[in-house]
DNA sequence: CCTGAAATCCACTATTG
DNA sequence: CAATAGTGGATTTCAGG
């Protein structure tokens, strides 16, 4: 099991960093009632153990260029390991596909794509289908508006709700 | 139009921050060939103009607790403004719903939910349906694996691809 | 909008409890 | 493990072009 016990202080450190990755160590230490040195060593430890992965800045892409975001439901023709691997590798090379999820249900993958407009989305769809990476079906679900922004995982609920 | 022209340097600043929000100003300045003070004032300006929103740390939630992530397709019973608003407000209060997208297609919303297990997801589904917030249909699409991680928007492609 | 210097603040490292 | 204190280095401000 790749799970690790967290004490209350580490939990609060993760909560703070989730919402403000550029907080200074001093401010963070103050918020969690720790000395800066103790806080820093905890933070480093959380990084080393992989509990904190990357630090990302949110860019307001739609203030830079006009943007079409969409989900794309993908069904593959075949479902051997090699088919999934080929698809994943092709997707990794497409910068406009910003995230890819293997799912269970009416289709095999749900992609999130970000493109300038519908023309480019159609073009991307053509490219992927003709790339011979085993796509049987390609269904576009345009995003009208993101009505709730990702604001960190519900850490407390996950810990309280889990058996272990 | 809420779009803003970016010079090459600001573009590179955004690219760097997208991938590493905790880069020091000195390192950032070096990478974009600017003095630290010039780099800092550009960064502050990008923040003030809202081109950089929040800074987020990625927490490895599945190393902390066992985790079920899923998409949920929601269809509403009615489609007046007030119906959407009521739904959005209810969703805002649910920490396990980490993101919500209003979409165009076979359903009205696509949610991303993060819960400890399928039991809690069923419970959440029951709660939402019985909350009388106008949900007509609720379809769960469990995530097996995220095969491409969000790694920033394709800034260059968006700028090159757009007309303006 | 930049550079460069000066001042302030912070990260990081002993050291000690 | 945590606190305290010290130092090197980074951030930030400001004068000047």
mmCIF file of C-alpha atoms (C1' of nucleotides) in Angstrom:
data_model
loop_
_atom_site.group_PDB
_atom_site.id
_atom_site.type_symbol
_atom_site.label_atom_id
_atom_site.label_comp_id
_atom_site.label_asym_id
_atom_site.label_seq_id
_atom_site.Cartn_x
_atom_site.Cartn_y
_atom_site.Cartn_z
ATOM 1 C CA UNK A 1 0.000 0.000 0.000
ATOM 2 C CA UNK A 2 1.468 3.363 -0.991
ATOM 3 C CA UNK A 3 -0.234 5.238 1.794
ATOM 4 C CA UNK A 4 1.408 7.206 4.547
ATOM 5 C CA UNK A 5 0.186 8.434 7.889
ATOM 6 C CA UNK A 6 -0.060 12.163 8.268
ATOM 7 C CA UNK A 7 -0.151 14.003 11.528
ATOM 8 C CA UNK A 8 -2.297 17.096 11.933
ATOM 9 C CA UNK A 9 0.552 19.465 11.137
ATOM 10 C CA UNK A 10 1.560 17.808 7.887
ATOM 11 C CA UNK A 11 -2.066 17.789 6.890
ATOM 12 C CA UNK A 12 -2.242 21.528 7.406
ATOM 13 C CA UNK A 13 0.989 22.055 5.492
ATOM 14 C CA UNK A 14 -0.455 20.169 2.532
ATOM 15 C CA UNK A 15 -3.688 22.131 2.756
ATOM 16 C CA UNK A 16 -1.841 25.429 2.687
ATOM 17 C CA UNK A 17 0.459 24.477 -0.162
ATOM 18 C CA UNK A 18 -2.439 23.143 -2.206
ATOM 19 C CA UNK A 19 -3.959 26.603 -2.156
ATOM 20 C CA UNK A 20 -0.827 28.706 -2.264
ATOM 21 C CA UNK A 21 2.274 27.032 -3.563
ATOM 22 C CA UNK A 22 4.348 30.195 -3.354
ATOM 23 C CA UNK A 23 3.805 30.911 0.301
ATOM 24 C CA UNK A 24 7.108 31.578 2.042
ATOM 25 C CA UNK A 25 8.345 29.046 4.521
ATOM 26 C CA UNK A 26 8.107 31.645 7.272
ATOM 27 C CA UNK A 27 4.445 32.377 6.604
ATOM 28 C CA UNK A 28 3.695 28.700 6.309
ATOM 29 C CA UNK A 29 5.455 28.029 9.608
ATOM 30 C CA UNK A 30 3.387 30.698 11.284
ATOM 31 C CA UNK A 31 0.127 29.305 9.973
ATOM 32 C CA UNK A 32 0.855 25.817 11.224
ATOM 33 C CA UNK A 33 2.365 27.037 14.506
ATOM 34 C CA UNK A 34 5.857 25.740 13.942
ATOM 35 C CA UNK A 35 9.292 27.288 13.834
ATOM 36 C CA UNK A 36 10.558 27.955 10.310
ATOM 37 C CA UNK A 37 13.225 25.284 10.547
ATOM 38 C CA UNK A 38 10.822 22.599 11.704
ATOM 39 C CA UNK A 39 8.380 23.612 9.006
ATOM 40 C CA UNK A 40 11.007 23.528 6.301
ATOM 41 C CA UNK A 41 12.230 20.075 7.208
ATOM 42 C CA UNK A 42 8.675 18.755 7.184
ATOM 43 C CA UNK A 43 8.053 20.297 3.814
ATOM 44 C CA UNK A 44 11.247 18.787 2.392
ATOM 45 C CA UNK A 45 10.275 15.434 3.778
ATOM 46 C CA UNK A 46 6.846 15.656 2.182
ATOM 47 C CA UNK A 47 8.526 16.437 -1.116
ATOM 48 C CA UNK A 48 11.018 13.586 -0.799
ATOM 49 C CA UNK A 49 8.295 11.098 0.005
ATOM 50 C CA UNK A 50 6.358 12.254 -3.023
ATOM 51 C CA UNK A 51 3.344 13.518 -1.085
ATOM 52 C CA UNK A 52 3.928 16.850 -2.733
ATOM 53 C CA UNK A 53 4.562 16.462 -6.418
ATOM 54 C CA UNK A 54 4.826 19.457 -8.665
ATOM 55 C CA UNK A 55 4.151 23.142 -8.070
ATOM 56 C CA UNK A 56 2.044 24.652 -10.836
ATOM 57 C CA UNK A 57 1.034 28.176 -11.712
ATOM 58 C CA UNK A 58 -2.427 28.604 -13.149
ATOM 59 C CA UNK A 59 -2.253 30.594 -16.367
ATOM 60 C CA UNK A 60 -5.417 32.336 -17.552
ATOM 61 C CA UNK A 61 -5.166 30.917 -21.030
ATOM 62 C CA UNK A 62 -8.404 32.524 -22.199
ATOM 63 C CA UNK A 63 -6.999 35.958 -21.435
ATOM 64 C CA UNK A 64 -4.112 35.289 -23.785
ATOM 65 C CA UNK A 65 -5.928 33.816 -26.746
ATOM 66 C CA UNK A 66 -9.427 32.739 -27.627
ATOM 67 C CA UNK A 67 -9.807 29.224 -26.401
ATOM 68 C CA UNK A 68 -11.982 26.211 -26.933
ATOM 69 C CA UNK A 69 -11.826 23.592 -24.223
ATOM 70 C CA UNK A 70 -13.504 20.252 -24.664
ATOM 71 C CA UNK A 71 -13.669 16.759 -23.330
ATOM 72 C CA UNK A 72 -13.224 13.998 -25.866
ATOM 73 C CA UNK A 73 -14.555 10.505 -25.316
ATOM 74 C CA UNK A 74 -12.422 7.899 -27.045
ATOM 75 C CA UNK A 75 -13.264 4.302 -27.779
ATOM 76 C CA UNK A 76 -10.472 2.045 -28.978
ATOM 77 C CA UNK A 77 -10.836 -0.720 -31.542
ATOM 78 C CA UNK A 78 -8.983 -3.275 -29.435
ATOM 79 C CA UNK A 79 -8.180 -3.565 -25.785
ATOM 80 C CA UNK A 80 -4.878 -5.352 -25.437
ATOM 81 C CA UNK A 81 -2.127 -3.787 -23.354
ATOM 82 C CA UNK A 82 -0.270 -2.849 -26.500
ATOM 83 C CA UNK A 83 -3.290 -0.952 -27.818
ATOM 84 C CA UNK A 84 -3.527 1.162 -24.705
ATOM 85 C CA UNK A 85 0.208 1.778 -24.717
ATOM 86 C CA UNK A 86 0.242 2.904 -28.332
ATOM 87 C CA UNK A 87 -2.603 5.293 -27.668
ATOM 88 C CA UNK A 88 -1.018 6.716 -24.510
ATOM 89 C CA UNK A 89 2.249 7.329 -26.317
ATOM 90 C CA UNK A 90 0.550 9.147 -29.169
ATOM 91 C CA UNK A 91 -1.425 11.304 -26.732
ATOM 92 C CA UNK A 92 1.712 12.183 -24.785
ATOM 93 C CA UNK A 93 3.026 13.907 -27.922
ATOM 94 C CA UNK A 94 -0.022 16.132 -28.454
ATOM 95 C CA UNK A 95 0.346 19.335 -26.451
ATOM 96 C CA UNK A 96 -3.289 20.306 -27.051
ATOM 97 C CA UNK A 97 -4.392 17.202 -25.187
ATOM 98 C CA UNK A 98 -3.668 18.511 -21.723
ATOM 99 C CA UNK A 99 -4.893 15.504 -19.752
ATOM 100 C CA UNK A 100 -5.923 11.932 -20.456
ATOM 101 C CA UNK A 101 -7.923 9.564 -18.247
ATOM 102 C CA UNK A 102 -8.444 5.868 -18.789
ATOM 103 C CA UNK A 103 -11.989 5.194 -17.639
ATOM 104 C CA UNK A 104 -14.511 2.460 -17.186
ATOM 105 C CA UNK A 105 -17.844 2.732 -18.968
ATOM 106 C CA UNK A 106 -19.241 3.506 -22.411
ATOM 107 C CA UNK A 107 -15.815 4.554 -23.704
ATOM 108 C CA UNK A 108 -12.172 3.910 -22.882
ATOM 109 C CA UNK A 109 -10.608 7.338 -22.435
ATOM 110 C CA UNK A 110 -11.690 10.802 -21.535
ATOM 111 C CA UNK A 111 -9.324 13.485 -22.806
ATOM 112 C CA UNK A 112 -9.265 17.150 -22.054
ATOM 113 C CA UNK A 113 -8.217 19.233 -25.029
ATOM 114 C CA UNK A 114 -7.453 22.926 -25.326
ATOM 115 C CA UNK A 115 -7.400 24.460 -28.798
ATOM 116 C CA UNK A 116 -7.918 27.870 -30.390
ATOM 117 C CA UNK A 117 -11.227 27.037 -32.066
ATOM 118 C CA UNK A 118 -13.504 24.375 -33.475
ATOM 119 C CA UNK A 119 -11.555 24.228 -36.714
ATOM 120 C CA UNK A 120 -8.437 23.217 -34.934
ATOM 121 C CA UNK A 121 -10.369 20.669 -32.886
ATOM 122 C CA UNK A 122 -11.726 19.062 -36.055
ATOM 123 C CA UNK A 123 -8.233 19.022 -37.474
ATOM 124 C CA UNK A 124 -6.855 17.430 -34.317
ATOM 125 C CA UNK A 125 -9.606 14.842 -34.432
ATOM 126 C CA UNK A 126 -8.749 14.021 -38.069
ATOM 127 C CA UNK A 127 -5.073 13.731 -37.224
ATOM 128 C CA UNK A 128 -5.681 11.374 -34.346
ATOM 129 C CA UNK A 129 -8.097 9.167 -36.244
ATOM 130 C CA UNK A 130 -5.786 8.923 -39.242
ATOM 131 C CA UNK A 131 -2.720 8.317 -37.095
ATOM 132 C CA UNK A 132 -3.678 4.626 -36.895
ATOM 133 C CA UNK A 133 -3.458 4.461 -33.145
ATOM 134 C CA UNK A 134 -6.525 2.289 -32.807
ATOM 135 C CA UNK A 135 -9.270 4.855 -32.326
ATOM 136 C CA UNK A 136 -12.697 3.437 -33.130
ATOM 137 C CA UNK A 137 -14.857 6.338 -31.950
ATOM 138 C CA UNK A 138 -14.251 9.970 -31.103
ATOM 139 C CA UNK A 139 -16.978 12.018 -29.404
ATOM 140 C CA UNK A 140 -16.473 15.689 -28.581
ATOM 141 C CA UNK A 141 -18.083 17.336 -25.553
ATOM 142 C CA UNK A 142 -17.382 21.081 -25.701
ATOM 143 C CA UNK A 143 -17.009 22.903 -22.423
ATOM 144 C CA UNK A 144 -19.242 25.945 -22.074
ATOM 145 C CA UNK A 145 -17.891 27.090 -18.744
ATOM 146 C CA UNK A 146 -15.967 25.770 -15.793
ATOM 147 C CA UNK A 147 -18.324 26.453 -12.901
ATOM 148 C CA UNK A 148 -16.136 25.061 -10.127
ATOM 149 C CA UNK A 149 -12.374 25.462 -10.199
ATOM 150 C CA UNK A 150 -10.100 22.813 -8.819
ATOM 151 C CA UNK A 151 -9.044 24.072 -5.446
ATOM 152 C CA UNK A 152 -7.158 21.134 -3.979
ATOM 153 C CA UNK A 153 -8.288 17.704 -2.917
ATOM 154 C CA UNK A 154 -10.609 17.274 0.072
ATOM 155 C CA UNK A 155 -7.825 16.003 2.315
ATOM 156 C CA UNK A 156 -9.793 15.938 5.544
ATOM 157 C CA UNK A 157 -12.743 14.137 4.014
ATOM 158 C CA UNK A 158 -10.449 11.571 2.424
ATOM 159 C CA UNK A 159 -8.730 10.803 5.694
ATOM 160 C CA UNK A 160 -11.884 10.809 7.771
ATOM 161 C CA UNK A 161 -13.816 8.760 5.243
ATOM 162 C CA UNK A 162 -11.244 6.042 4.647
ATOM 163 C CA UNK A 163 -11.057 2.925 6.724
ATOM 164 C CA UNK A 164 -7.288 3.256 7.226
ATOM 165 C CA UNK B 1 -12.185 40.701 -25.731
ATOM 166 C CA UNK B 2 -10.267 39.869 -22.570
ATOM 167 C CA UNK B 3 -7.082 39.033 -24.417
ATOM 168 C CA UNK B 4 -3.689 40.591 -23.929
ATOM 169 C CA UNK B 5 -0.617 40.718 -26.104
ATOM 170 C CA UNK B 6 2.395 38.909 -24.724
ATOM 171 C CA UNK B 7 5.954 39.502 -25.759
ATOM 172 C CA UNK B 8 8.391 36.606 -26.046
ATOM 173 C CA UNK B 9 9.768 37.127 -22.557
ATOM 174 C CA UNK B 10 6.430 37.124 -20.784
ATOM 175 C CA UNK B 11 5.500 34.014 -22.707
ATOM 176 C CA UNK B 12 8.602 32.282 -21.423
ATOM 177 C CA UNK B 13 7.908 33.451 -17.878
ATOM 178 C CA UNK B 14 4.442 31.929 -18.060
ATOM 179 C CA UNK B 15 5.828 28.714 -19.500
ATOM 180 C CA UNK B 16 8.341 28.383 -16.701
ATOM 181 C CA UNK B 17 5.882 29.171 -13.929
ATOM 182 C CA UNK B 18 3.325 26.757 -15.352
ATOM 183 C CA UNK B 19 5.805 23.931 -14.846
ATOM 184 C CA UNK B 20 7.482 25.108 -11.674
ATOM 185 C CA UNK B 21 5.621 27.624 -9.595
ATOM 186 C CA UNK B 22 8.274 27.642 -6.884
ATOM 187 C CA UNK B 23 11.196 28.548 -9.086
ATOM 188 C CA UNK B 24 13.183 31.351 -7.482
ATOM 189 C CA UNK B 25 13.050 34.727 -9.115
ATOM 190 C CA UNK B 26 16.775 34.544 -9.725
ATOM 191 C CA UNK B 27 16.570 31.265 -11.597
ATOM 192 C CA UNK B 28 13.598 32.493 -13.537
ATOM 193 C CA UNK B 29 15.434 35.690 -14.451
ATOM 194 C CA UNK B 30 18.405 33.685 -15.660
ATOM 195 C CA UNK B 31 16.258 31.449 -17.832
ATOM 196 C CA UNK B 32 14.569 34.352 -19.548
ATOM 197 C CA UNK B 33 17.752 36.437 -19.761
ATOM 198 C CA UNK B 34 16.633 39.278 -17.571
ATOM 199 C CA UNK B 35 17.937 40.894 -14.424
ATOM 200 C CA UNK B 36 16.153 39.713 -11.269
ATOM 201 C CA UNK B 37 14.474 43.054 -10.716
ATOM 202 C CA UNK B 38 13.136 43.263 -14.251
ATOM 203 C CA UNK B 39 11.926 39.696 -14.044
ATOM 204 C CA UNK B 40 10.170 40.334 -10.754
ATOM 205 C CA UNK B 41 8.333 43.368 -12.006
ATOM 206 C CA UNK B 42 7.124 41.468 -15.059
ATOM 207 C CA UNK B 43 5.928 38.642 -12.887
ATOM 208 C CA UNK B 44 4.072 41.021 -10.581
ATOM 209 C CA UNK B 45 2.479 42.657 -13.565
ATOM 210 C CA UNK B 46 1.344 39.294 -14.930
ATOM 211 C CA UNK B 47 -0.203 38.566 -11.543
ATOM 212 C CA UNK B 48 -1.913 41.936 -11.350
ATOM 213 C CA UNK B 49 -3.376 41.575 -14.804
ATOM 214 C CA UNK B 50 -4.701 38.160 -13.893
ATOM 215 C CA UNK B 51 -2.657 36.256 -16.463
ATOM 216 C CA UNK B 52 -1.262 34.267 -13.598
ATOM 217 C CA UNK B 53 -3.999 33.169 -11.252
ATOM 218 C CA UNK B 54 -3.240 30.867 -8.395
ATOM 219 C CA UNK B 55 -0.164 28.857 -7.489
ATOM 220 C CA UNK B 56 -1.047 25.281 -6.633
ATOM 221 C CA UNK B 57 0.900 22.403 -5.160
ATOM 222 C CA UNK B 58 0.008 18.980 -6.457
ATOM 223 C CA UNK B 59 -0.705 16.658 -3.542
ATOM 224 C CA UNK B 60 -0.430 12.916 -4.174
ATOM 225 C CA UNK B 61 -3.804 12.184 -2.688
ATOM 226 C CA UNK B 62 -3.610 8.471 -3.416
ATOM 227 C CA UNK B 63 -0.486 8.167 -1.286
ATOM 228 C CA UNK B 64 -2.381 9.564 1.664
ATOM 229 C CA UNK B 65 -5.578 7.567 1.445
ATOM 230 C CA UNK B 66 -7.160 5.093 -0.893
ATOM 231 C CA UNK B 67 -8.935 7.101 -3.510
ATOM 232 C CA UNK B 68 -11.639 6.707 -6.084
ATOM 233 C CA UNK B 69 -11.732 9.363 -8.757
ATOM 234 C CA UNK B 70 -14.590 9.558 -11.187
ATOM 235 C CA UNK B 71 -16.296 11.756 -13.692
ATOM 236 C CA UNK B 72 -20.001 12.238 -13.250
ATOM 237 C CA UNK B 73 -22.293 13.215 -16.087
ATOM 238 C CA UNK B 74 -25.244 15.241 -14.871
ATOM 239 C CA UNK B 75 -28.442 16.035 -16.696
ATOM 240 C CA UNK B 76 -30.757 18.634 -15.191
ATOM 241 C CA UNK B 77 -34.530 18.499 -15.264
ATOM 242 C CA UNK B 78 -34.892 22.101 -16.409
ATOM 243 C CA UNK B 79 -32.621 24.546 -18.103
ATOM 244 C CA UNK B 80 -33.475 28.008 -16.925
ATOM 245 C CA UNK B 81 -30.770 30.241 -15.538
ATOM 246 C CA UNK B 82 -32.077 29.698 -12.035
ATOM 247 C CA UNK B 83 -31.744 25.932 -12.430
ATOM 248 C CA UNK B 84 -28.113 26.176 -13.393
ATOM 249 C CA UNK B 85 -27.438 28.617 -10.581
ATOM 250 C CA UNK B 86 -29.028 26.418 -7.959
ATOM 251 C CA UNK B 87 -26.987 23.467 -9.149
ATOM 252 C CA UNK B 88 -23.721 25.429 -9.225
ATOM 253 C CA UNK B 89 -24.275 26.695 -5.706
ATOM 254 C CA UNK B 90 -24.949 23.232 -4.354
ATOM 255 C CA UNK B 91 -21.852 21.863 -6.066
ATOM 256 C CA UNK B 92 -19.697 24.645 -4.674
ATOM 257 C CA UNK B 93 -20.458 23.330 -1.184
ATOM 258 C CA UNK B 94 -19.373 19.745 -1.884
ATOM 259 C CA UNK B 95 -15.645 19.386 -1.288
ATOM 260 C CA UNK B 96 -15.544 15.959 -2.938
ATOM 261 C CA UNK B 97 -16.650 17.529 -6.200
ATOM 262 C CA UNK B 98 -13.299 19.024 -7.090
ATOM 263 C CA UNK B 99 -14.279 20.512 -10.450
ATOM 264 C CA UNK B 100 -17.451 21.163 -12.408
ATOM 265 C CA UNK B 101 -17.830 21.872 -16.124
ATOM 266 C CA UNK B 102 -20.951 23.023 -17.883
ATOM 267 C CA UNK B 103 -20.897 21.289 -21.246
ATOM 268 C CA UNK B 104 -22.762 20.970 -24.488
ATOM 269 C CA UNK B 105 -23.967 17.538 -25.559
ATOM 270 C CA UNK B 106 -25.813 14.506 -24.176
ATOM 271 C CA UNK B 107 -25.676 15.923 -20.636
ATOM 272 C CA UNK B 108 -25.387 19.319 -18.965
ATOM 273 C CA UNK B 109 -22.456 19.026 -16.561
ATOM 274 C CA UNK B 110 -19.357 16.951 -16.188
ATOM 275 C CA UNK B 111 -18.097 16.802 -12.619
ATOM 276 C CA UNK B 112 -14.876 15.404 -11.291
ATOM 277 C CA UNK B 113 -15.281 13.779 -7.910
ATOM 278 C CA UNK B 114 -12.709 12.409 -5.497
ATOM 279 C CA UNK B 115 -13.920 10.088 -2.759
ATOM 280 C CA UNK B 116 -12.512 7.297 -0.597
ATOM 281 C CA UNK B 117 -14.445 4.485 -2.234
ATOM 282 C CA UNK B 118 -17.486 3.444 -4.222
ATOM 283 C CA UNK B 119 -19.674 3.425 -1.122
ATOM 284 C CA UNK B 120 -19.029 7.063 -0.522
ATOM 285 C CA UNK B 121 -19.643 7.828 -4.178
ATOM 286 C CA UNK B 122 -23.027 6.122 -4.043
ATOM 287 C CA UNK B 123 -23.807 8.039 -0.873
ATOM 288 C CA UNK B 124 -22.778 11.310 -2.503
ATOM 289 C CA UNK B 125 -24.929 10.501 -5.495
ATOM 290 C CA UNK B 126 -27.916 9.822 -3.246
ATOM 291 C CA UNK B 127 -27.356 13.059 -1.366
ATOM 292 C CA UNK B 128 -27.175 15.116 -4.528
ATOM 293 C CA UNK B 129 -30.236 13.532 -6.093
ATOM 294 C CA UNK B 130 -32.294 13.949 -2.933
ATOM 295 C CA UNK B 131 -31.124 17.513 -2.398
ATOM 296 C CA UNK B 132 -33.756 18.682 -4.893
ATOM 297 C CA UNK B 133 -31.343 20.687 -6.953
ATOM 298 C CA UNK B 134 -32.912 19.622 -10.218
ATOM 299 C CA UNK B 135 -30.837 16.581 -11.153
ATOM 300 C CA UNK B 136 -32.637 14.361 -13.660
ATOM 301 C CA UNK B 137 -29.840 11.925 -14.422
ATOM 302 C CA UNK B 138 -26.553 10.997 -12.809
ATOM 303 C CA UNK B 139 -24.063 8.784 -14.669
ATOM 304 C CA UNK B 140 -20.779 7.762 -13.078
ATOM 305 C CA UNK B 141 -17.629 7.178 -15.131
ATOM 306 C CA UNK B 142 -14.934 5.810 -12.825
ATOM 307 C CA UNK B 143 -11.348 6.736 -13.605
ATOM 308 C CA UNK B 144 -9.022 3.766 -13.881
ATOM 309 C CA UNK B 145 -5.830 5.758 -14.345
ATOM 310 C CA UNK B 146 -4.703 9.197 -15.370
ATOM 311 C CA UNK B 147 -2.412 8.481 -18.295
ATOM 312 C CA UNK B 148 -1.437 12.056 -19.062
ATOM 313 C CA UNK B 149 -0.949 14.594 -16.309
ATOM 314 C CA UNK B 150 -1.837 18.220 -16.823
ATOM 315 C CA UNK B 151 1.425 19.944 -17.462
ATOM 316 C CA UNK B 152 0.359 23.436 -18.417
ATOM 317 C CA UNK B 153 -1.529 24.802 -21.381
ATOM 318 C CA UNK B 154 0.011 24.742 -24.857
ATOM 319 C CA UNK B 155 0.737 28.460 -24.854
ATOM 320 C CA UNK B 156 2.747 28.566 -28.068
ATOM 321 C CA UNK B 157 0.208 26.558 -30.005
ATOM 322 C CA UNK B 158 -2.618 28.740 -28.753
ATOM 323 C CA UNK B 159 -0.902 31.923 -29.806
ATOM 324 C CA UNK B 160 0.309 30.610 -33.143
ATOM 325 C CA UNK B 161 -3.016 28.956 -33.939
ATOM 326 C CA UNK B 162 -5.269 31.877 -33.116
ATOM 327 C CA UNK B 163 -6.192 34.537 -35.605
ATOM 328 C CA UNK B 164 -5.469 37.379 -33.164
ATOM 329 C "C1'" DC C 1 11.133 49.029 -19.460
ATOM 330 C "C1'" DC C 2 15.771 48.133 -18.052
ATOM 331 C "C1'" DT C 3 20.135 48.002 -14.884
ATOM 332 C "C1'" DG C 4 22.588 47.971 -10.718
ATOM 333 C "C1'" DA C 5 23.186 48.900 -5.929
ATOM 334 C "C1'" DA C 6 21.307 48.952 -1.305
ATOM 335 C "C1'" DA C 7 18.289 47.303 2.121
ATOM 336 C "C1'" DT C 8 15.301 43.922 3.768
ATOM 337 C "C1'" DC C 9 13.833 39.470 4.281
ATOM 338 C "C1'" DC C 10 14.185 34.558 3.921
ATOM 339 C "C1'" DA C 11 16.137 29.818 3.473
ATOM 340 C "C1'" DC C 12 18.959 26.922 5.421
ATOM 341 C "C1'" DT C 13 22.239 25.068 8.920
ATOM 342 C "C1'" DA C 14 24.196 24.234 13.147
ATOM 343 C "C1'" DT C 15 23.377 23.890 17.959
ATOM 344 C "C1'" DT C 16 20.888 22.820 21.741
ATOM 345 C "C1'" DG C 17 16.883 21.133 24.390
ATOM 346 C "C1'" DC D 1 11.468 16.249 16.609
ATOM 347 C "C1'" DA D 2 11.256 21.232 17.826
ATOM 348 C "C1'" DA D 3 13.229 25.951 18.898
ATOM 349 C "C1'" DT D 4 16.669 29.432 18.536
ATOM 350 C "C1'" DA D 5 20.016 32.107 16.365
ATOM 351 C "C1'" DG D 6 23.349 33.106 12.735
ATOM 352 C "C1'" DT D 7 24.957 33.631 7.796
ATOM 353 C "C1'" DG D 8 24.792 33.514 3.157
ATOM 354 C "C1'" DG D 9 21.918 34.462 -0.366
ATOM 355 C "C1'" DA D 10 17.594 35.842 -2.391
ATOM 356 C "C1'" DT D 11 13.847 39.217 -2.850
ATOM 357 C "C1'" DT D 12 12.492 43.647 -3.243
ATOM 358 C "C1'" DT D 13 12.888 48.633 -3.591
ATOM 359 C "C1'" DC D 14 14.757 52.588 -5.552
ATOM 360 C "C1'" DA D 15 17.638 55.799 -8.159
ATOM 361 C "C1'" DG D 16 18.879 56.717 -12.695
ATOM 362 C "C1'" DG D 17 18.947 56.149 -17.721
#
